[in-house]
C-alpha cells in the first residue's frame, strides 16, 4: 500500500479518492502500462475518462514514452498510422514499420511542425532546453505566438494543433479550461 500512498500524494488526491481508478492507473503506469495504446475501436484508456480534469492530470503524469529507449518522452509521430512512438534522439535510426501496428512508415513529423515552426527553430529550442520538456513546450508556444499571423493567434488554433500533435506537456502550459 505504500506505493499507492506515494502515487496518491503525487496526484494530490483527497482521502476519499485514495482507492480510485486514478491511483490504480498511476500504479499501472509506473509498471509500464501503455495508456496511449488504441483498441479496435480506436480509443485509448485515457479517451474513456469522462472527467476532463482527471484526464488532464493523468496526461501530465503519463506522457507517451519512447518505445526504443523507454526513458524519454515520445515526440515523433509516424504516418500514415499517426502513432506517437519515438523520442527525437531515438528517431535518428529510421523505422521502416511502425512499432505498434507494423504498417509501413511513409513519413514522420515532430509535434512542433503542427504549429508551422521550422525544424531548425525546433532544434534550437530542444538544444537550449535539452533537460526540460515543459520549458521546450513553453518556448515552442512562445515561438508560435511571436511568429504567426495575428488572425491565427487564437487559443483555439494552438489548442487544436497541440491536441493533434498529442503534445500534452504544452497543453498543460496552456490554460484553456472552459468547463
CSV table of C-alpha atoms in Angstrom, one decimal:
chain,number,residue,atom,x,y,z
A,1,UNK,CA,0.0,0.0,0.0
A,2,UNK,CA,3.0,2.3,0.5
A,3,UNK,CA,3.5,2.7,-3.3
A,4,UNK,CA,-0.2,3.6,-3.8
A,5,UNK,CA,0.0,6.2,-1.0
A,6,UNK,CA,3.0,7.6,-2.8
A,7,UNK,CA,1.0,8.0,-6.0
A,8,UNK,CA,-1.9,9.5,-4.1
A,9,UNK,CA,0.4,12.2,-2.7
A,10,UNK,CA,1.9,12.8,-6.1
A,11,UNK,CA,-1.6,13.3,-7.6
A,12,UNK,CA,-2.8,15.4,-4.7
A,13,UNK,CA,-5.8,13.2,-4.0
A,14,UNK,CA,-8.1,13.6,-1.0
A,15,UNK,CA,-8.6,10.8,1.4
A,16,UNK,CA,-11.9,9.6,-0.1
A,17,UNK,CA,-10.2,9.4,-3.6
A,18,UNK,CA,-7.3,7.2,-2.4
A,19,UNK,CA,-8.6,3.9,-3.8
A,20,UNK,CA,-9.9,5.4,-7.0
A,21,UNK,CA,-9.1,4.3,-10.5
A,22,UNK,CA,-6.7,7.2,-10.7
A,23,UNK,CA,-4.4,5.7,-8.2
A,24,UNK,CA,-4.6,2.3,-9.9
A,25,UNK,CA,-3.9,3.9,-13.3
A,26,UNK,CA,-0.8,5.7,-11.9
A,27,UNK,CA,0.4,2.5,-10.4
A,28,UNK,CA,-0.1,0.6,-13.7
A,29,UNK,CA,1.8,3.4,-15.5
A,30,UNK,CA,4.7,3.0,-13.0
A,31,UNK,CA,4.7,-0.6,-14.0
A,32,UNK,CA,5.0,0.2,-17.7
A,33,UNK,CA,1.3,0.1,-18.9
A,34,UNK,CA,0.7,2.0,-22.2
A,35,UNK,CA,-2.2,4.5,-21.8
A,36,UNK,CA,-1.8,5.6,-25.4
A,37,UNK,CA,-2.5,2.1,-26.9
A,38,UNK,CA,-5.6,2.3,-29.2
A,39,UNK,CA,-8.1,-0.6,-29.1
A,40,UNK,CA,-10.1,-1.9,-32.0
A,41,UNK,CA,-12.5,1.0,-31.6
A,42,UNK,CA,-9.6,3.5,-31.9
A,43,UNK,CA,-9.8,4.5,-28.2
A,44,UNK,CA,-7.0,4.8,-25.7
A,45,UNK,CA,-7.7,4.2,-22.0
A,46,UNK,CA,-7.3,8.0,-21.5
A,47,UNK,CA,-10.1,8.6,-24.1
A,48,UNK,CA,-12.5,6.7,-21.9
A,49,UNK,CA,-12.1,9.1,-18.9
A,50,UNK,CA,-15.1,11.5,-18.9
A,51,UNK,CA,-13.8,13.9,-16.2
A,52,UNK,CA,-11.6,16.3,-18.2
A,53,UNK,CA,-9.7,17.5,-15.1
A,54,UNK,CA,-8.8,13.9,-14.2
A,55,UNK,CA,-7.8,13.1,-17.8
A,56,UNK,CA,-5.5,16.2,-18.0
A,57,UNK,CA,-3.9,15.3,-14.7
A,58,UNK,CA,-3.2,11.8,-15.9
A,59,UNK,CA,-1.9,13.0,-19.2
A,60,UNK,CA,0.5,15.2,-17.3
A,61,UNK,CA,1.8,12.3,-15.3
A,62,UNK,CA,1.6,9.8,-18.2
A,63,UNK,CA,3.3,11.4,-21.2
A,64,UNK,CA,3.9,8.8,-24.0
A,65,UNK,CA,7.2,7.1,-23.6
A,66,UNK,CA,9.7,6.4,-26.3
A,67,UNK,CA,9.4,2.7,-27.3
A,68,UNK,CA,13.1,2.5,-28.1
A,69,UNK,CA,14.9,3.9,-25.0
A,70,UNK,CA,11.9,3.7,-22.6
A,71,UNK,CA,13.1,6.8,-20.7
A,72,UNK,CA,12.4,9.8,-22.9
A,73,UNK,CA,9.1,11.3,-24.0
A,74,UNK,CA,7.9,10.3,-27.5
A,75,UNK,CA,7.7,13.4,-29.7
A,76,UNK,CA,7.9,11.8,-33.2
A,77,UNK,CA,4.6,10.9,-34.9
A,78,UNK,CA,4.7,8.3,-37.7
A,79,UNK,CA,2.5,8.3,-40.8
A,80,UNK,CA,0.1,7.0,-42.1
A,81,UNK,CA,-0.8,5.3,-38.7
A,82,UNK,CA,-0.2,8.5,-36.7
A,83,UNK,CA,1.3,6.7,-33.7
A,84,UNK,CA,3.5,8.8,-31.4
A,85,UNK,CA,6.3,6.4,-30.7
A,86,UNK,CA,9.9,7.6,-30.5
A,87,UNK,CA,11.9,10.5,-29.0
A,88,UNK,CA,13.8,12.8,-31.3
A,89,UNK,CA,17.1,11.3,-30.2
A,90,UNK,CA,16.0,7.7,-31.0
A,91,UNK,CA,14.4,8.7,-34.3
A,92,UNK,CA,17.9,9.1,-35.9
A,93,UNK,CA,17.7,5.4,-36.7
A,94,UNK,CA,14.8,5.3,-39.2
A,95,UNK,CA,11.8,3.0,-38.9
A,96,UNK,CA,10.6,1.0,-41.8
A,97,UNK,CA,7.5,-0.2,-40.0
A,98,UNK,CA,5.5,1.2,-37.1
A,99,UNK,CA,6.5,-0.5,-33.8
A,100,UNK,CA,2.8,-0.7,-32.7
A,101,UNK,CA,0.8,-1.6,-35.8
A,102,UNK,CA,3.5,-2.8,-38.2
A,103,UNK,CA,2.3,-0.6,-41.0
A,104,UNK,CA,4.9,0.7,-43.5
A,105,UNK,CA,6.1,4.1,-42.4
A,106,UNK,CA,5.8,6.7,-45.1
A,107,UNK,CA,6.8,9.8,-43.2
A,108,UNK,CA,7.3,11.2,-39.7
A,109,UNK,CA,6.7,14.6,-38.1
A,110,UNK,CA,7.7,16.4,-34.9
A,111,UNK,CA,5.0,17.9,-32.7
A,112,UNK,CA,6.1,21.5,-33.3
A,113,UNK,CA,5.6,21.0,-37.0
A,114,UNK,CA,1.8,21.2,-36.4
A,115,UNK,CA,2.4,24.8,-35.3
A,116,UNK,CA,4.3,25.6,-38.5
A,117,UNK,CA,7.5,26.1,-36.6
A,118,UNK,CA,10.6,25.5,-38.8
A,119,UNK,CA,12.6,22.4,-38.0
A,120,UNK,CA,15.8,24.4,-37.5
A,121,UNK,CA,14.0,26.6,-34.9
A,122,UNK,CA,12.7,23.4,-33.1
A,123,UNK,CA,16.2,22.1,-32.9
A,124,UNK,CA,17.4,25.3,-31.3
A,125,UNK,CA,14.6,25.1,-28.7
A,126,UNK,CA,15.5,21.5,-27.9
A,127,UNK,CA,19.2,22.2,-27.7
A,128,UNK,CA,18.8,25.2,-25.4
A,129,UNK,CA,16.4,23.3,-23.1
A,130,UNK,CA,17.5,19.7,-23.5
A,131,UNK,CA,16.7,18.6,-20.0
A,132,UNK,CA,13.3,20.4,-19.6
A,133,UNK,CA,10.3,19.3,-21.7
A,134,UNK,CA,8.0,21.8,-20.0
A,135,UNK,CA,10.3,24.6,-21.0
A,136,UNK,CA,10.6,23.3,-24.5
A,137,UNK,CA,6.8,23.3,-24.7
A,138,UNK,CA,6.6,26.8,-23.4
A,139,UNK,CA,9.3,28.0,-25.9
A,140,UNK,CA,7.5,26.3,-28.7
A,141,UNK,CA,4.3,28.1,-27.9
A,142,UNK,CA,6.1,31.4,-27.5
A,143,UNK,CA,7.8,30.9,-30.9
A,144,UNK,CA,4.4,30.2,-32.5
A,145,UNK,CA,2.8,33.2,-30.8
A,146,UNK,CA,5.5,35.7,-31.8
A,147,UNK,CA,5.8,34.5,-35.4
A,148,UNK,CA,2.3,33.6,-36.7
A,149,UNK,CA,-0.3,35.7,-38.4
A,150,UNK,CA,-2.2,37.6,-35.6
A,151,UNK,CA,-5.5,36.3,-37.2
A,152,UNK,CA,-4.4,32.7,-36.5
A,153,UNK,CA,-3.1,33.6,-33.0
A,154,UNK,CA,-6.1,32.2,-31.1
A,155,UNK,CA,-6.3,29.9,-28.2
A,156,UNK,CA,-8.4,27.5,-30.3
A,157,UNK,CA,-5.8,27.4,-33.0
A,158,UNK,CA,-3.0,26.4,-30.7
A,159,UNK,CA,-5.1,24.0,-28.7
A,160,UNK,CA,-6.2,22.2,-31.8
A,161,UNK,CA,-2.6,22.0,-33.1
A,162,UNK,CA,-1.3,20.7,-29.7
A,163,UNK,CA,-4.1,18.1,-29.4
A,164,UNK,CA,-3.4,16.9,-33.0
A,165,UNK,CA,0.2,16.6,-32.1
A,166,UNK,CA,-0.6,14.9,-28.8
A,167,UNK,CA,1.7,17.4,-27.1
A,168,UNK,CA,0.4,17.1,-23.6
A,169,UNK,CA,3.2,18.9,-21.9
A,170,UNK,CA,2.5,22.0,-24.0
A,171,UNK,CA,-1.3,21.7,-23.4
A,172,UNK,CA,-0.5,21.6,-19.7
A,173,UNK,CA,1.1,25.1,-20.0
A,174,UNK,CA,-1.9,26.3,-21.9
A,175,UNK,CA,-4.8,27.1,-19.5
A,176,UNK,CA,-7.9,26.8,-21.6
A,177,UNK,CA,-10.2,25.1,-19.2
A,178,UNK,CA,-13.7,26.2,-20.3
A,179,UNK,CA,-15.5,23.6,-18.1
